[in-house]
Tab-separated table of C-alpha atoms in Angstrom:
chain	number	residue	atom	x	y	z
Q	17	UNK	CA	0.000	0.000	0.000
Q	18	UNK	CA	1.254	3.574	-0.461
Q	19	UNK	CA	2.637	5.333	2.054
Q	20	UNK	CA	1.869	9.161	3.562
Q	21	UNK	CA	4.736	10.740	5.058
Q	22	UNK	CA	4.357	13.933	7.251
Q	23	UNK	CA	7.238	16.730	7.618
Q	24	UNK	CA	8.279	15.041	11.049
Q	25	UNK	CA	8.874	11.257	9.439
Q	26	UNK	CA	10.724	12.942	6.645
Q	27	UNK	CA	12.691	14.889	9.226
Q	28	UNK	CA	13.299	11.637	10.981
Q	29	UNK	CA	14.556	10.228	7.825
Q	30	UNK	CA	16.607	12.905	5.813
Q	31	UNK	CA	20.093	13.527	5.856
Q	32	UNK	CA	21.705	16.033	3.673
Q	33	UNK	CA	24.229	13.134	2.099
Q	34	UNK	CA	21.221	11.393	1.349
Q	35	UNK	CA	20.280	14.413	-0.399
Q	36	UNK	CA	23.232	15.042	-2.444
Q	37	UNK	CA	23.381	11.561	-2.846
Q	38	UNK	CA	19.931	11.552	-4.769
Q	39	UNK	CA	20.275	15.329	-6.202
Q	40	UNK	CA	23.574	13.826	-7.833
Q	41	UNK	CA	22.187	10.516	-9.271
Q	42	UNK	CA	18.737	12.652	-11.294
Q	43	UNK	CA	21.533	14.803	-12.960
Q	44	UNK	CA	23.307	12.045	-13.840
Q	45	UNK	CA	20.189	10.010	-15.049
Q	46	UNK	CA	19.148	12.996	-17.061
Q	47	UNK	CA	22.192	13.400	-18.715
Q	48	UNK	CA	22.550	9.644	-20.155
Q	49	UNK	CA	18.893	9.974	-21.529
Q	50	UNK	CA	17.886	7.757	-18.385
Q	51	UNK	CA	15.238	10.422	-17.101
Q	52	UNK	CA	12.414	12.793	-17.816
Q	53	UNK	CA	11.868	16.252	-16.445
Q	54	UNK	CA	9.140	18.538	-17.330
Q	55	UNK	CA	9.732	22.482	-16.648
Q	56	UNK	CA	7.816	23.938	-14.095
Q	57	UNK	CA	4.036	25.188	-15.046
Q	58	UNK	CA	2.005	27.145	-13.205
Q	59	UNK	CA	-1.612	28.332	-12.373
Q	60	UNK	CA	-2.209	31.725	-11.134
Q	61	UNK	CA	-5.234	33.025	-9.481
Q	62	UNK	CA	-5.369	36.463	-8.266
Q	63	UNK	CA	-4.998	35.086	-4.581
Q	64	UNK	CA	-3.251	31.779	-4.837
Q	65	UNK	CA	-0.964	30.029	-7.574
Q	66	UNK	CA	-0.362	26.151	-8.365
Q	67	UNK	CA	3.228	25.513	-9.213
Q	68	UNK	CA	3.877	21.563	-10.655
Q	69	UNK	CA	7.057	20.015	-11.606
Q	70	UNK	CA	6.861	16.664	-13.438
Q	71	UNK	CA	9.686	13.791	-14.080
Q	72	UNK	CA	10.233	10.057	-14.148
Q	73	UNK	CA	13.416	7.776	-12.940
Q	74	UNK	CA	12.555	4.552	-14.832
Q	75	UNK	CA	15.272	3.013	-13.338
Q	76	UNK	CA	14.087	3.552	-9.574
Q	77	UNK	CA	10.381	2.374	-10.946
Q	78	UNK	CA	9.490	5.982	-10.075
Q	79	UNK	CA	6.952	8.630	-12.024
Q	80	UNK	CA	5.491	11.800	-10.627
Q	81	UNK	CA	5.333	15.202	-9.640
Q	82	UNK	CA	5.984	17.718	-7.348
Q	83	UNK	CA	3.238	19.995	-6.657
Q	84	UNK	CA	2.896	23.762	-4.499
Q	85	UNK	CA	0.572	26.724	-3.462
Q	86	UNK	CA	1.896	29.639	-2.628
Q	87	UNK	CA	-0.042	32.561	-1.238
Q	88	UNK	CA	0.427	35.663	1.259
Q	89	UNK	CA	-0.617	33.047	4.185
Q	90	UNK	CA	2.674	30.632	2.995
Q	91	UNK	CA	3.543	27.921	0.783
Q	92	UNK	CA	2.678	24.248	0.993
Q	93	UNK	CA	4.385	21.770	-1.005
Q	94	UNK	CA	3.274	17.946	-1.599
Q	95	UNK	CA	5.743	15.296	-3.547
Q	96	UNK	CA	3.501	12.270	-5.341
Q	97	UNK	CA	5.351	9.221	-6.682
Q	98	UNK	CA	3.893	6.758	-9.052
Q	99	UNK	CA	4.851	3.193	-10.108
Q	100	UNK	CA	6.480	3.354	-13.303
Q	101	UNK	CA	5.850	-0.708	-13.660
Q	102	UNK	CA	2.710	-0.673	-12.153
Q	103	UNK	CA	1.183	2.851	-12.626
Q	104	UNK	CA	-0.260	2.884	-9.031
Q	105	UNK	CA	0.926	5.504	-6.257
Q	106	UNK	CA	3.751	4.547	-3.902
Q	107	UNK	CA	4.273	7.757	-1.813
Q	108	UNK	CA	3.222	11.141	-0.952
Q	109	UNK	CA	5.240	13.603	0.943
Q	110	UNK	CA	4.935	16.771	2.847
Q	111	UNK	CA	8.113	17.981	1.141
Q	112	UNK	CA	9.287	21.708	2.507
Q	113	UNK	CA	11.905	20.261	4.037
Q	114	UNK	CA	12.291	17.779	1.305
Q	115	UNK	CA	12.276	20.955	-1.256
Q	116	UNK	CA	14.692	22.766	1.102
Q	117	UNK	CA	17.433	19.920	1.686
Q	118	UNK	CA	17.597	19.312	-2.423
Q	119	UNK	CA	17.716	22.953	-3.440
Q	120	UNK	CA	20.699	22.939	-1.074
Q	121	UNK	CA	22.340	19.763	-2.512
Q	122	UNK	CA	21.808	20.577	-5.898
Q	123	UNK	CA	24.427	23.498	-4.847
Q	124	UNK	CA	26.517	21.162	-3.098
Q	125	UNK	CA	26.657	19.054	-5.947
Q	126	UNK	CA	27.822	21.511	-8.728
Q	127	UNK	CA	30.562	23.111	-5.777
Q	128	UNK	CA	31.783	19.179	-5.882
Q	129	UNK	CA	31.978	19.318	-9.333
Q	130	UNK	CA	33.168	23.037	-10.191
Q	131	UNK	CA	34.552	24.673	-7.166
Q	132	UNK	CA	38.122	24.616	-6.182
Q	133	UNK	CA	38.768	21.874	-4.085
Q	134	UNK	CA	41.029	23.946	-1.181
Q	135	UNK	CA	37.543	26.800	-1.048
Q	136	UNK	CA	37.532	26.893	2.536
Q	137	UNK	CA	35.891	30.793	2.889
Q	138	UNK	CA	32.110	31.199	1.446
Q	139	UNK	CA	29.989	34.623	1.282
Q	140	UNK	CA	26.519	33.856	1.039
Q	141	UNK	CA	23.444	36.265	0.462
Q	142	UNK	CA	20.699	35.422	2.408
Q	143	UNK	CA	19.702	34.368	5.862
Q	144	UNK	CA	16.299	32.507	5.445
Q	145	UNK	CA	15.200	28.815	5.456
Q	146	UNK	CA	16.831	27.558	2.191
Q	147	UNK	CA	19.931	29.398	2.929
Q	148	UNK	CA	20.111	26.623	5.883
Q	149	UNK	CA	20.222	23.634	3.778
Q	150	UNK	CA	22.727	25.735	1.222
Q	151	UNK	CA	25.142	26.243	4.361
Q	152	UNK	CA	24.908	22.574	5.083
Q	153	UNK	CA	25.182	21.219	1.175
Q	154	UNK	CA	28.388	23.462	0.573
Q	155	UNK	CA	30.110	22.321	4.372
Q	156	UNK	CA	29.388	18.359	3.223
Q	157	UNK	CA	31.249	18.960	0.039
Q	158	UNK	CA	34.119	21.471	0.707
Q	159	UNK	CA	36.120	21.986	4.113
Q	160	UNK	CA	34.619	25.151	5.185
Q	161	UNK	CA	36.285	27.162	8.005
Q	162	UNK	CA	34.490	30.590	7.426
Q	163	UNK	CA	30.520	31.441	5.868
Q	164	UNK	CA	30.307	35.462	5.703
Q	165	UNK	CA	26.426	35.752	5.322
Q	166	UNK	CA	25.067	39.293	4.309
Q	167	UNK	CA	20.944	39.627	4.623
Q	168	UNK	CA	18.991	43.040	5.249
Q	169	UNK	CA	17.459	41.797	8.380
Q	170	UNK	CA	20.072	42.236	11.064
Q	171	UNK	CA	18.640	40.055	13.663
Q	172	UNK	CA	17.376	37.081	11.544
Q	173	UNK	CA	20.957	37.542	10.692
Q	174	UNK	CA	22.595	37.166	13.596
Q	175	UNK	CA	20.812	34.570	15.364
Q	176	UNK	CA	21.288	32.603	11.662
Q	177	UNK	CA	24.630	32.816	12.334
Q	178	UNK	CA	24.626	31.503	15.988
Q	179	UNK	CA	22.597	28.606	14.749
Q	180	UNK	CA	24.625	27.795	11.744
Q	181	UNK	CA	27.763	27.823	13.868
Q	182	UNK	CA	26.706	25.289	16.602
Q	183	UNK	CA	25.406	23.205	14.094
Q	184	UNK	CA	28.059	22.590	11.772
Q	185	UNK	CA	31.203	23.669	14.250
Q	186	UNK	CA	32.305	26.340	11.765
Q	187	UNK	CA	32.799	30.039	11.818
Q	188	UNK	CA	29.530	31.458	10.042
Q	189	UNK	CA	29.906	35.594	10.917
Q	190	UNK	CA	27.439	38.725	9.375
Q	191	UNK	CA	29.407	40.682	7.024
Q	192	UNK	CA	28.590	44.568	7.111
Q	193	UNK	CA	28.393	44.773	3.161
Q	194	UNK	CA	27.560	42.853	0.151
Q	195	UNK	CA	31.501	43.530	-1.098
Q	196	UNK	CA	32.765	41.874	2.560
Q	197	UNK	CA	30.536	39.315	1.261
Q	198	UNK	CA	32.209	38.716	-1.729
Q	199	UNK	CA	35.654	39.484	-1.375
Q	200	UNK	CA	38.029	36.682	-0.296
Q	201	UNK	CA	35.193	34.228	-0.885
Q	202	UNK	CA	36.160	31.319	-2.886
Q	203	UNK	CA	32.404	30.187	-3.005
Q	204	UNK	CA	29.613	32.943	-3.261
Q	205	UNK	CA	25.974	31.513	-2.707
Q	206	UNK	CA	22.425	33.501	-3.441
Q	207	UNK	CA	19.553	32.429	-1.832
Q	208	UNK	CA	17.374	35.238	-1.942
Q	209	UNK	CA	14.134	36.660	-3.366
Q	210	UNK	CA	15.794	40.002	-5.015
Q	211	UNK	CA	14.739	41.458	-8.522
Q	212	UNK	CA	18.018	43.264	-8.481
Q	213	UNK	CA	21.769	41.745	-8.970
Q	214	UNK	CA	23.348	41.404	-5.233
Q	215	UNK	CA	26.657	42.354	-5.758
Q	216	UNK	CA	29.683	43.210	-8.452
Q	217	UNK	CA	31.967	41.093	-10.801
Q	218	UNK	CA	34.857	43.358	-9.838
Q	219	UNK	CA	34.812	41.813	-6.289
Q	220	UNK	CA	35.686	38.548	-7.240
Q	221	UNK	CA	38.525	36.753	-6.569
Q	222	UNK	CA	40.334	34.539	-9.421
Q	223	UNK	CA	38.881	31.143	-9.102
Q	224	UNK	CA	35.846	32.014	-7.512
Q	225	UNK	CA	32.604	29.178	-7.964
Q	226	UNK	CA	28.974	31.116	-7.677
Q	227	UNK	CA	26.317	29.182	-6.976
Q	228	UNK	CA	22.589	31.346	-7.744
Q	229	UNK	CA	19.687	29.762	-6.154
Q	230	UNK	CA	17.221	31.776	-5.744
Q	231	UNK	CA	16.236	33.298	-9.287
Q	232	UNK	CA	13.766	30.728	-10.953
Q	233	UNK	CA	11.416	33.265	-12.132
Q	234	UNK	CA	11.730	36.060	-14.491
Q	235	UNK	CA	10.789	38.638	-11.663
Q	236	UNK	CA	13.798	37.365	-9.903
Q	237	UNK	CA	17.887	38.920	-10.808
Q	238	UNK	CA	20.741	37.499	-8.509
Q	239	UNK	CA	23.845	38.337	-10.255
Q	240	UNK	CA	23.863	40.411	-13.643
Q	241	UNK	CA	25.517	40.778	-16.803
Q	242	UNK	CA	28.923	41.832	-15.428
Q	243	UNK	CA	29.182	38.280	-13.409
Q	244	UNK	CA	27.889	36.473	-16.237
Q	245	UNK	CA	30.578	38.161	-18.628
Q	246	UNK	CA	33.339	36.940	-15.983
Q	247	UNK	CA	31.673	33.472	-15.670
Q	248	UNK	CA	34.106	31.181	-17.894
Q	249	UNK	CA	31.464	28.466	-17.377
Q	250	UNK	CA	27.745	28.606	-16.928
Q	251	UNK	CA	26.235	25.514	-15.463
Q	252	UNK	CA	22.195	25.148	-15.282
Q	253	UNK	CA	20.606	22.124	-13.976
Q	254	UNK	CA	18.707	21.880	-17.082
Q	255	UNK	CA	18.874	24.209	-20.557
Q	256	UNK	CA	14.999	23.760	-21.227
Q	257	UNK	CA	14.122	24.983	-17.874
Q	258	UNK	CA	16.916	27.802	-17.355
Q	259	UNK	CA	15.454	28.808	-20.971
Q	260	UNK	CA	12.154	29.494	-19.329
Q	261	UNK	CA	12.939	30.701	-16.457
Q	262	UNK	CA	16.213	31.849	-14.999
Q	263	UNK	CA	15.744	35.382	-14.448
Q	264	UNK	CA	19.899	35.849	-14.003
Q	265	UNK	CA	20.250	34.557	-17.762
Q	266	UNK	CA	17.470	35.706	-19.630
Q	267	UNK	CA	17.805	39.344	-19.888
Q	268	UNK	CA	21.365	38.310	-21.638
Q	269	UNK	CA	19.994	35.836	-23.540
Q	270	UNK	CA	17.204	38.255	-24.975
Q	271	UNK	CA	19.733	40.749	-25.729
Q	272	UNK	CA	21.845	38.673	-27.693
Q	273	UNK	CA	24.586	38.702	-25.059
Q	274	UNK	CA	24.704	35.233	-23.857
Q	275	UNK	CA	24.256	32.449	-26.115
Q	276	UNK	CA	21.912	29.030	-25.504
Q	277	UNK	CA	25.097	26.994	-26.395
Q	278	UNK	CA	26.904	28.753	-23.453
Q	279	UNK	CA	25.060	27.019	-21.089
Q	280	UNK	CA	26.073	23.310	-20.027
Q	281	UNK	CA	24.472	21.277	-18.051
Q	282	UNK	CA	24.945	20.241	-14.848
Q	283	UNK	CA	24.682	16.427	-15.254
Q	284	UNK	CA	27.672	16.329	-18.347
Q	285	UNK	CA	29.720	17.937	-15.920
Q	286	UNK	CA	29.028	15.021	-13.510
Q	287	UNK	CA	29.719	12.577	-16.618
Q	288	UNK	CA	32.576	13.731	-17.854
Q	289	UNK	CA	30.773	14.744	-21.473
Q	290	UNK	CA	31.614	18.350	-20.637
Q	291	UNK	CA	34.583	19.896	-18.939
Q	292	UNK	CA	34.404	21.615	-15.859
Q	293	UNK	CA	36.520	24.090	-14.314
Q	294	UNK	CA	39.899	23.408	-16.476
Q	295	UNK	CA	41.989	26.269	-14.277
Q	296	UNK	CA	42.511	27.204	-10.392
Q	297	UNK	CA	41.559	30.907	-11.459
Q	298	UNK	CA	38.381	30.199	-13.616
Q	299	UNK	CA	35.444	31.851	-12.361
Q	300	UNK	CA	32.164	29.524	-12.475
Q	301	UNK	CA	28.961	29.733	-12.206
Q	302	UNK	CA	25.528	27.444	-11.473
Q	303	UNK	CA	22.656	28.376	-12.347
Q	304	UNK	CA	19.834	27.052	-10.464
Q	305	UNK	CA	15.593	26.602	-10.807
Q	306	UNK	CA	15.243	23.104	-9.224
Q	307	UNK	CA	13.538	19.936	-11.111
Q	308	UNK	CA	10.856	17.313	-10.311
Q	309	UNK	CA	13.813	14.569	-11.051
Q	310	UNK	CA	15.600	15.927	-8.047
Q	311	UNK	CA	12.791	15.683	-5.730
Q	312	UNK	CA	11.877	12.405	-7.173
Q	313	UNK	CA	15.537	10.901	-6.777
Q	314	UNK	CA	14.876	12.071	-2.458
Q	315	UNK	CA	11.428	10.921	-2.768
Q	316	UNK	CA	12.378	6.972	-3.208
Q	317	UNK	CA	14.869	7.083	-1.226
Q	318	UNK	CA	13.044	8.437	1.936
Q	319	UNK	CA	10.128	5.780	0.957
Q	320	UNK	CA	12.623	3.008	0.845
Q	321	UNK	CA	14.070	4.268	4.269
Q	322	UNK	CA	10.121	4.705	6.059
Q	323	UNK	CA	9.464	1.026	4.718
Q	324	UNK	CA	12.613	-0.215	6.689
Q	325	UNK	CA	11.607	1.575	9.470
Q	326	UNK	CA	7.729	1.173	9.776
Q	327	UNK	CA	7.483	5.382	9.507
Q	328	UNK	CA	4.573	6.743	8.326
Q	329	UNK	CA	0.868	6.332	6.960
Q	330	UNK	CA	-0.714	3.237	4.687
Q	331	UNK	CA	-3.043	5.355	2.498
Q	332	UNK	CA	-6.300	3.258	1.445
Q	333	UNK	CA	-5.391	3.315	-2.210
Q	334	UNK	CA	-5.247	1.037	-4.715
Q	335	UNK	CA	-7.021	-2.181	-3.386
Q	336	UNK	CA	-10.109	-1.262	-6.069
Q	337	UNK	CA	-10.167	-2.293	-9.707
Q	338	UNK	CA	-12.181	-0.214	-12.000
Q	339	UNK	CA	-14.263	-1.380	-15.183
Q	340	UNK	CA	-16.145	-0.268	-18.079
């Protein structure tokens, strides 16, 4: 029988190399023609819009989607998983902190694959609840000793940087500027809701990796033309949905000024079909909108783990045939 998991079993049950782990394997998938991913669509209402993300992983039996509200009173986010075999559910999720854990591995896997592998010092823009899981991702993957974070809310900021410290046992400080941010960072992270670019290309050190998460609509602008000129490689997680909507890229693309064949994809990094950073002073550059593989990829792997353990829910699904 399918199972129901609530935000507290997947809690119980999620681990951020689990996470990368999964976030790793759909890019891969998707690069070898082993996977399907469908660009978000969405529904708006005047009060309220529907936001779905579709995919499949044949090869973990798995087909579904990844569907969200979001309105001024939050947003609430449900994962469904399908039976590829079979075509009957297997799972649904609460998935914010599903949504939040991938967003952050997806950056954790592209600093595995770009960044330079002594970046010890990250700036990072932001101080919400994604930037969390992007703190975590990038301290799994690289041996962090020092997060500057820079946010306009001074003490959200602070207390995020007492929690972050105690829970990783690094040095995660407020910077006073968005240039302290940047400079002497050999990782810069977004995660942020701005329409306007965060900071300047001129602040960057040689050999800097920039990881911009939180642009994935074309209201949104992260970083702007001046990084993106500096950028000797710009990784998205997927051309067709970058395309539609990465609000860093699009301006550029419109313009003329960046090129579709610029932008490679995360997964033939991971396979070796396209190089990745080539020199220790390359600046790079991953773009990021999130995909229904990636939740997917967590999805069966949380399942499997609730199985072993008896967590969660048997939804009454499934026992019924229909007819004609």
């Amino acid at each position: 029988m399918p199972l129901f998991l609530n935000e507290a079993d997947v809690r119980q049950l999620l681990t951020m190399p689990m996470a990368i782990e999964a976030v790793e394997e759909a890019h891969r998938e998707l690069s070898l023609a082993n996977a399907v991913d469908v660009p978000r669509q969405r529904t708006r209402l005047p009060k309220t819009a529907l936001h779905i993300l579709q995919g499949a992983l044949p090869g973990r039996d798995a087909i579904g989607y990844k569907a969200y509200t979001s309105n001024r009173a939050g947003v609430r986010f449900l994962v469904h998983v399908f039976s590829v075999s079979t075509g009957m559910l297997r799972v649904v999720l609460e998935a914010n902190l599903l949504g939040m854990m991938r967003t952050g591995a997806a950056s954790g896997v592209a600093t595995r694959a770009l960044a330079r592998p002594d970046a010890d010092v990250m700036g990072l823009f932001g101080a919400g609840w994604q930037a969390e899981g992007h703190i975590e991702a990038i301290a799994a993957v690289r041996p962090l000793r020092r997060v500057k974070v820079f946010a306009r809310n001074t003490e959200r900021l602070a207390a995020f940087c007492v929690k972050m410290s105690e829970r990783l046992g690094i040095d995660v400080i407020a910077a006073s500027s968005a240039e302290e941010t940047v400079c002497g960072s050999a990782i810069v992270s977004t995660v942020t809701t701005s329409a306007t670019p965060l900071f300047e290309a001129k602040w960057l050190s040689p050999g800097t990796h920039i990881n911009a998460a939180g642009s994935n609509s074309l209201i949104r602008r992260e970083v702007g033309e001046d990084v993106l000129n500096s950028s000797h490689l710009i990784v998205v997680d997927s051309v067709e949905t970058a395309l539609k909507e990465a609000g860093d890229l699009l301006p550029a693309l419109e313009k003329g000024r960046l090129s579709e064949r610029q932008l490679v994809e995360l997964g033939d990094v991971i396979i070796g079909s396209h190089p990745g950073r080539s020199t220790p002073d390359e600046i790079t550059l991953f773009e990021s909108q999130g995909m229904a593989v990636q939740d997917i990829a967590l999805a069966v792997r949380i399942e499997a783990l609730a199985r072993e353990r008896g967590v969660g829910i048997r939804l009454p699904y499934g026992d019924s045939k229909l007819s004609a």
